[in-house]
Tab-separated table of C-alpha atoms and ligand atoms in Angstrom:
chain	number	residue	atom	x	y	z
A	1	MET	CA	113.090	111.159	99.433
A	2	ASN	CA	112.621	109.529	96.043
A	3	LEU	CA	108.920	108.616	95.770
A	4	SER	CA	109.076	107.406	92.174
A	5	THR	CA	107.683	104.056	91.149
A	6	THR	CA	107.506	101.851	88.076
A	7	ILE	CA	104.429	100.014	86.823
A	8	ALA	CA	104.532	97.823	83.708
A	9	GLY	CA	107.778	99.479	82.631
A	10	VAL	CA	106.376	103.016	82.989
A	11	THR	CA	108.115	105.281	85.500
A	12	PHE	CA	106.008	107.624	87.600
A	13	PRO	CA	107.722	110.668	89.213
A	14	THR	CA	105.773	109.971	92.421
A	15	CYS	CA	103.567	107.082	93.485
A	16	LEU	CA	100.531	109.376	94.054
A	17	MET	CA	97.905	109.996	91.397
A	18	ASN	CA	94.223	110.812	91.085
A	19	ALA	CA	91.667	108.027	91.050
A	20	ALA	CA	89.718	107.819	87.811
A	21	GLY	CA	86.676	110.025	88.318
A	22	ALA	CA	88.278	112.475	90.749
A	23	CYS	CA	88.903	115.878	89.136
A	24	CYS	CA	89.615	114.406	85.686
A	25	VAL	CA	86.583	114.807	83.407
A	26	THR	CA	87.270	118.041	81.525
A	27	GLN	CA	90.305	119.337	79.622
A	28	GLU	CA	90.806	121.977	82.325
A	29	GLU	CA	90.793	119.383	85.102
A	30	LEU	CA	93.201	117.099	83.236
A	31	GLU	CA	95.583	119.996	82.546
A	32	ALA	CA	95.402	121.056	86.189
A	33	LEU	CA	96.462	117.516	87.144
A	34	GLY	CA	99.338	117.909	84.692
A	35	GLU	CA	100.462	121.102	86.405
A	36	SER	CA	99.991	119.686	89.923
A	37	HIS	CA	102.248	117.412	91.952
A	38	ALA	CA	100.257	114.346	90.852
A	39	GLY	CA	102.531	111.551	89.668
A	40	ALA	CA	100.264	110.821	86.690
A	41	ILE	CA	97.162	112.046	84.897
A	42	VAL	CA	94.329	109.512	85.063
A	43	THR	CA	91.279	110.265	82.911
A	44	LYS	CA	87.659	109.799	83.856
A	45	SER	CA	86.315	106.476	82.587
A	46	MET	CA	85.180	107.072	79.040
A	47	THR	CA	82.330	105.748	76.920
A	48	PRO	CA	81.660	106.101	73.186
A	49	GLN	CA	79.135	108.934	73.565
A	50	PRO	CA	79.594	111.988	75.804
A	51	ARG	CA	77.447	111.545	78.934
A	52	GLU	CA	75.930	114.047	81.343
A	53	GLY	CA	75.699	111.322	83.988
A	54	ASN	CA	73.022	110.879	86.632
A	55	PRO	CA	70.911	113.726	88.054
A	56	GLY	CA	72.209	115.450	91.201
A	57	PRO	CA	72.820	115.527	94.025
A	58	ARG	CA	75.190	112.719	93.044
A	59	TYR	CA	78.283	113.174	95.230
A	60	VAL	CA	78.225	113.844	98.954
A	61	SER	CA	81.115	113.642	101.381
A	62	PHE	CA	80.740	113.269	105.127
A	63	PRO	CA	83.153	112.680	107.998
A	64	GLY	CA	84.916	109.441	107.101
A	65	GLY	CA	84.011	109.104	103.470
A	66	SER	CA	81.873	109.834	100.467
A	67	ILE	CA	79.008	108.397	98.472
A	68	ASN	CA	78.635	108.936	94.737
A	69	SER	CA	76.411	107.981	91.891
A	70	MET	CA	77.887	110.096	89.126
A	71	GLY	CA	76.709	107.777	86.347
A	72	LEU	CA	79.788	107.997	84.130
A	73	PRO	CA	79.711	111.671	83.123
A	74	ASN	CA	82.474	112.033	80.526
A	75	LEU	CA	83.358	113.764	77.273
A	76	GLY	CA	83.260	110.574	75.179
A	77	TYR	CA	86.355	108.762	73.934
A	78	PRO	CA	86.862	110.841	70.753
A	79	ALA	CA	87.492	113.910	72.940
A	80	TYR	CA	89.924	112.047	75.219
A	81	ALA	CA	91.692	110.438	72.265
A	82	LYS	CA	92.356	113.966	70.984
A	83	LEU	CA	93.426	115.268	74.398
A	84	ILE	CA	95.788	112.458	75.405
A	85	PRO	CA	98.642	113.364	73.015
A	86	GLU	CA	98.429	116.977	74.279
A	87	LEU	CA	98.584	115.843	77.915
A	88	ARG	CA	101.929	114.192	77.294
A	89	ARG	CA	103.574	117.644	77.409
A	90	PHE	CA	103.343	117.463	81.224
A	91	LYS	CA	106.019	114.743	81.163
A	92	LYS	CA	104.219	112.376	83.466
A	93	PRO	CA	102.365	109.175	82.614
A	94	VAL	CA	98.877	109.479	81.161
A	95	VAL	CA	96.506	106.697	82.170
A	96	ALA	CA	93.302	106.331	80.134
A	97	SER	CA	90.353	104.770	81.918
A	98	VAL	CA	88.058	102.908	79.551
A	99	ALA	CA	84.488	101.883	80.405
A	100	GLY	CA	81.241	101.145	78.642
A	101	LEU	CA	77.663	100.038	78.969
A	102	SER	CA	78.295	96.983	76.766
A	103	PRO	CA	81.319	94.940	75.646
A	104	GLN	CA	81.051	96.663	72.266
A	105	ASP	CA	81.463	100.058	73.953
A	106	PHE	CA	84.708	98.946	75.594
A	107	ILE	CA	86.053	97.558	72.330
A	108	GLU	CA	85.193	100.711	70.390
A	109	ALA	CA	86.855	102.936	72.997
A	110	ALA	CA	89.857	100.625	73.232
A	111	LYS	CA	90.571	100.870	69.490
A	112	ALA	CA	90.610	104.679	69.567
A	113	ILE	CA	92.600	104.902	72.781
A	114	GLU	CA	95.232	102.470	71.546
A	115	LEU	CA	95.890	104.928	68.696
A	116	ALA	CA	96.052	107.915	71.083
A	117	LYS	CA	98.939	106.205	72.922
A	118	PRO	CA	98.491	106.916	76.618
A	119	ASP	CA	101.200	105.295	78.762
A	120	LEU	CA	98.778	102.857	80.388
A	121	VAL	CA	95.145	101.938	80.038
A	122	GLU	CA	92.917	101.040	82.976
A	123	VAL	CA	89.876	98.960	82.048
A	124	ASN	CA	87.064	99.785	84.455
A	125	LEU	CA	85.165	96.577	85.225
A	126	SER	CA	83.561	98.014	88.319
A	127	CYS	CA	81.314	101.060	87.894
A	128	PRO	CA	78.517	100.552	90.436
A	129	ASN	CA	76.269	103.398	89.373
A	130	ILE	CA	74.563	102.676	86.076
A	131	PRO	CA	70.922	101.841	86.803
A	132	GLY	CA	70.166	98.354	85.482
A	133	LYS	CA	73.825	97.494	84.718
A	134	PRO	CA	75.659	95.152	87.083
A	135	GLN	CA	79.394	95.507	87.769
A	136	ILE	CA	81.168	93.326	85.191
A	137	GLY	CA	83.932	92.493	87.659
A	138	TYR	CA	81.471	90.398	89.681
A	139	ASP	CA	80.764	88.230	86.610
A	140	MET	CA	83.922	86.163	86.108
A	141	GLU	CA	82.950	84.781	82.700
A	142	ALA	CA	81.903	88.168	81.294
A	143	SER	CA	85.169	89.666	82.616
A	144	ARG	CA	87.191	86.897	81.024
A	145	GLN	CA	85.539	87.291	77.621
A	146	LEU	CA	85.889	91.065	77.599
A	147	LEU	CA	89.534	91.039	78.685
A	148	LEU	CA	90.392	88.425	76.064
A	149	GLU	CA	88.994	90.721	73.374
A	150	LEU	CA	90.702	93.807	74.759
A	151	GLN	CA	94.136	92.199	75.069
A	152	ASP	CA	94.179	91.754	71.303
A	153	ILE	CA	93.543	95.465	70.765
A	154	PHE	CA	96.083	96.970	73.159
A	155	THR	CA	99.806	97.137	72.691
A	156	ILE	CA	99.828	99.656	75.573
A	157	PRO	CA	100.029	97.900	78.974
A	158	MET	CA	96.469	97.111	80.065
A	159	GLY	CA	95.421	97.174	83.706
A	160	VAL	CA	92.087	96.294	85.265
A	161	LYS	CA	90.150	98.236	87.881
A	162	LEU	CA	88.233	95.784	90.010
A	163	PRO	CA	85.371	96.068	92.456
A	164	PRO	CA	85.982	95.091	96.075
A	165	TYR	CA	85.732	91.371	96.748
A	166	PHE	CA	84.687	90.277	100.177
A	167	ASP	CA	85.588	86.602	100.272
A	168	PRO	CA	88.796	84.734	99.358
A	169	ILE	CA	86.910	82.488	96.952
A	170	HIS	CA	86.113	85.527	94.821
A	171	HIS	CA	89.712	86.808	94.902
A	172	GLU	CA	90.848	83.381	93.738
A	173	ALA	CA	88.236	83.158	90.980
A	174	MET	CA	89.241	86.569	89.611
A	175	ALA	CA	92.951	85.736	89.874
A	176	ARG	CA	92.306	82.649	87.724
A	177	VAL	CA	90.660	84.865	85.092
A	178	LEU	CA	93.528	87.369	85.185
A	179	GLU	CA	96.202	84.691	84.888
A	180	LYS	CA	94.856	83.774	81.467
A	181	VAL	CA	94.918	87.275	79.975
A	182	LYS	CA	97.662	89.802	79.349
A	183	VAL	CA	96.986	92.082	82.307
A	184	SER	CA	99.914	94.304	83.298
A	185	PHE	CA	98.604	95.809	86.542
A	186	LEU	CA	95.583	95.960	88.857
A	187	SER	CA	93.835	98.990	90.332
A	188	LEU	CA	92.225	98.000	93.635
A	189	ILE	CA	89.560	98.976	94.476
A	190	ASN	CA	86.707	100.878	92.895
A	191	SER	CA	84.199	102.380	95.310
A	192	VAL	CA	82.313	99.919	97.516
A	193	GLY	CA	79.119	99.797	95.517
A	194	ASN	CA	75.559	100.266	96.623
A	195	GLY	CA	76.027	101.736	100.051
A	196	LEU	CA	73.321	103.912	101.547
A	197	VAL	CA	73.782	107.097	103.549
A	198	VAL	CA	70.830	108.467	105.507
A	199	ASP	CA	70.260	112.018	106.755
A	200	PRO	CA	68.282	111.477	109.978
A	201	GLU	CA	67.383	115.176	110.192
A	202	SER	CA	65.587	115.336	106.860
A	203	GLU	CA	64.768	111.608	106.966
A	204	THR	CA	66.044	111.302	103.392
A	205	VAL	CA	68.742	109.645	101.376
A	206	VAL	CA	71.578	112.054	100.450
A	207	ILE	CA	71.991	111.367	96.725
A	208	LYS	CA	69.250	111.223	94.118
A	209	PRO	CA	70.059	108.338	91.717
A	210	LYS	CA	69.109	104.715	92.414
A	211	GLY	CA	67.010	105.556	95.455
A	212	GLY	CA	70.096	106.860	97.269
A	213	PHE	CA	72.349	103.839	96.669
A	214	GLY	CA	75.894	104.712	95.605
A	215	GLY	CA	79.587	103.876	95.668
A	216	MET	CA	81.336	104.476	98.973
A	217	GLY	CA	84.843	105.958	99.131
A	218	GLY	CA	87.250	107.443	101.640
A	219	THR	CA	88.481	106.355	105.066
A	220	ILE	CA	85.555	104.021	105.730
A	221	ILE	CA	86.622	101.727	102.863
A	222	LYS	CA	90.351	101.640	103.632
A	223	PRO	CA	90.316	98.182	105.302
A	224	VAL	CA	88.445	96.711	102.323
A	225	ALA	CA	90.932	98.291	99.905
A	226	LEU	CA	93.948	97.085	101.889
A	227	ALA	CA	92.521	93.565	102.061
A	228	ASN	CA	92.055	93.437	98.288
A	229	VAL	CA	95.569	94.783	97.651
A	230	ARG	CA	96.995	92.203	100.041
A	231	ALA	CA	94.934	89.309	98.683
A	232	PHE	CA	95.975	89.920	95.065
A	233	TRP	CA	99.581	90.626	96.073
A	234	LYS	CA	99.687	87.193	97.647
A	235	LEU	CA	97.806	85.412	94.855
A	236	PHE	CA	100.303	86.785	92.303
A	237	GLN	CA	103.249	86.348	94.680
A	238	GLY	CA	104.230	89.975	94.356
A	239	GLN	CA	104.643	89.712	90.580
A	240	MET	CA	101.563	91.766	89.579
A	241	PRO	CA	101.923	95.562	89.986
A	242	ILE	CA	99.040	96.953	92.033
A	243	ILE	CA	97.716	100.499	92.348
A	244	GLY	CA	95.971	100.785	95.707
A	245	THR	CA	92.866	102.948	95.898
A	246	GLY	CA	90.644	103.498	98.910
A	247	GLY	CA	90.976	105.571	102.040
A	248	VAL	CA	94.132	107.493	101.208
A	249	VAL	CA	93.942	110.662	103.278
A	250	THR	CA	97.448	110.840	104.789
A	251	GLY	CA	101.002	109.717	104.062
A	252	THR	CA	100.488	106.923	106.583
A	253	ASP	CA	97.537	105.625	104.551
A	254	VAL	CA	99.823	105.441	101.502
A	255	PHE	CA	102.442	103.608	103.584
A	256	GLU	CA	99.816	101.029	104.605
A	257	HIS	CA	98.877	100.421	100.954
A	258	LEU	CA	102.580	100.011	100.061
A	259	LEU	CA	103.112	97.544	102.908
A	260	CYS	CA	100.167	95.490	101.629
A	261	GLY	CA	101.803	95.323	98.199
A	262	ALA	CA	100.779	98.425	96.224
A	263	SER	CA	103.353	100.070	93.936
A	264	ALA	CA	101.368	103.322	93.819
A	265	VAL	CA	98.105	104.744	95.122
A	266	GLN	CA	95.198	106.671	93.681
A	267	ILE	CA	93.369	109.368	95.594
A	268	GLY	CA	89.647	110.007	95.131
A	269	THR	CA	87.539	111.367	97.971
A	270	THR	CA	90.412	113.358	99.519
A	271	LEU	CA	91.236	114.962	96.183
A	272	VAL	CA	87.627	115.982	95.560
A	273	ASP	CA	87.310	117.405	99.085
A	274	GLU	CA	90.725	119.055	99.458
A	275	GLY	CA	91.771	119.900	95.906
A	276	LEU	CA	95.084	119.400	94.125
A	277	THR	CA	97.231	120.571	97.033
A	278	ALA	CA	96.408	117.217	98.633
A	279	PHE	CA	99.228	115.811	96.466
A	280	ASP	CA	101.794	118.193	97.985
A	281	ARG	CA	100.661	117.450	101.545
A	282	ILE	CA	100.493	113.662	101.149
A	283	GLU	CA	103.825	113.583	99.319
A	284	LYS	CA	105.477	115.412	102.217
A	285	GLU	CA	103.802	113.191	104.785
A	286	LEU	CA	104.812	110.007	102.946
A	287	SER	CA	108.453	111.186	102.764
A	288	GLU	CA	108.394	111.785	106.510
A	289	VAL	CA	106.882	108.353	107.239
A	290	LEU	CA	109.382	106.510	105.019
A	291	ASN	CA	112.284	108.477	106.542
A	292	LYS	CA	111.138	107.747	110.066
A	293	LYS	CA	110.687	104.054	109.238
A	294	GLY	CA	114.092	103.807	107.571
A	295	TYR	CA	112.847	102.970	104.072
A	296	ALA	CA	114.757	104.639	101.234
A	297	SER	CA	112.118	104.210	98.537
A	298	VAL	CA	108.607	103.051	97.683
A	299	GLU	CA	110.018	99.781	96.380
A	300	ALA	CA	111.868	99.128	99.641
A	301	CYS	CA	108.670	98.776	101.693
A	302	ARG	CA	106.393	97.287	99.039
A	303	GLY	CA	104.678	94.150	100.310
A	304	LYS	CA	106.633	94.134	103.575
A	305	LEU	CA	103.558	93.719	105.791
A	306	LYS	CA	104.228	91.283	108.655
A	307	GLU	CA	101.686	88.736	109.787
A	308	LEU	CA	101.329	87.655	113.388
B	1	LIG	O1	80.783	107.629	87.273
B	1	LIG	C1	80.521	106.941	88.293
B	1	LIG	O2	79.391	106.933	88.826
B	1	LIG	C2	81.507	106.079	88.901
B	1	LIG	C3	82.322	105.222	88.198
B	1	LIG	BR1	82.362	105.165	86.333
B	1	LIG	C4	83.186	104.336	88.883
B	1	LIG	O3	83.914	103.509	88.314
B	1	LIG	N1	83.166	104.376	90.234
B	1	LIG	C5	82.391	105.231	90.915
B	1	LIG	O4	82.431	105.234	92.169
B	1	LIG	N2	81.565	106.091	90.237
C-alpha cells in the first residue's frame, strides 16, 4: 500500500510523522527519526536561546493519555539551523517548528530557519506551558499580526500549529485570520492546554509546573482533534492541507483523521510511550485498514467522512 502524501508541494514517503516535541529535541533524537520509518523529521519548537524547560516531573502518561508541561526545552534555533541541512541526508522532509516567548523571538528564529532551508516550517501558536504566557492562537489579532510578519520572511511553505478550539465561532474567527495570510498548511491540534491530572493515592497533582496544570495528549483528546480537523477542512472546502494530531495510537485512528480531512498525522504521546517502532506498527495497521476498506491511497479517503 502506498501511504505517501503531499503537503504544500512536498512529498512525504508516508503520512506518519512525529509531533513537534515528541522525541525530537536533540541531534541524536532527530537522527533516530531520520533512520526510523517516520515519514518526516519534525523538530522540537525552537526559541532564540537554548532552554532547559520547566522543572520535573513534567511529562506523565496514564491509561488513555498524557499530561505535559515541558516548558519549551530546546537547543535554540542556531543549533537547529546548523542541524537541518545535515538532516536532509535522510531523504525525507524536514519540518522546523518555530516558537517564541515574544513576536520578536519568532521573527528572529524565522530569519535563521529560512536560511537553513527545511522543507516546511510549522509556526507554533499554541504552547500551553509557559507560566504567564497565554497561547497566541487564542488571540486572533496577535496571531494575525505575527503571521503577517512571518509570511514576509519565509519562502519555505509556512504552516500553523493551532490550539484546540471548542466552538464554531472560534474556528470561523481563526479561518478569517488564516485566509488573509500565506499559510500553506495547518497542524491540528496542539495539546489540550491546562488540564489537571490528580493522583488520589498521594492526593497530589502529577506534574510539578503551574500547580499541576498541563497540556493533555493521547486518546482522550482524539474527538477534539478530529473535530478541529473536520471544522477547518470544511471552512477551507478541502483546499487547505491539514496535518492531524491528537489521539493517534492505531492505524484506525489515522484512518479517522484522514476521513475528517487530514493529509497526514503526527504522533506524540504514543511515540513517547512506545518508541520509534510505533511508526512500523501504525504503518502496517493503516495499510491493513485501507486495504480492507478498499481505498488505494491516503488521498483516496481524505475528507470522505459521511454525515448522517
Ligand atoms: O514544550 C512544551 O511544554 C510544549 C509545547 Br512548546 C507545545 O507546543 N505543546 C505542548 O504540549 N508542550
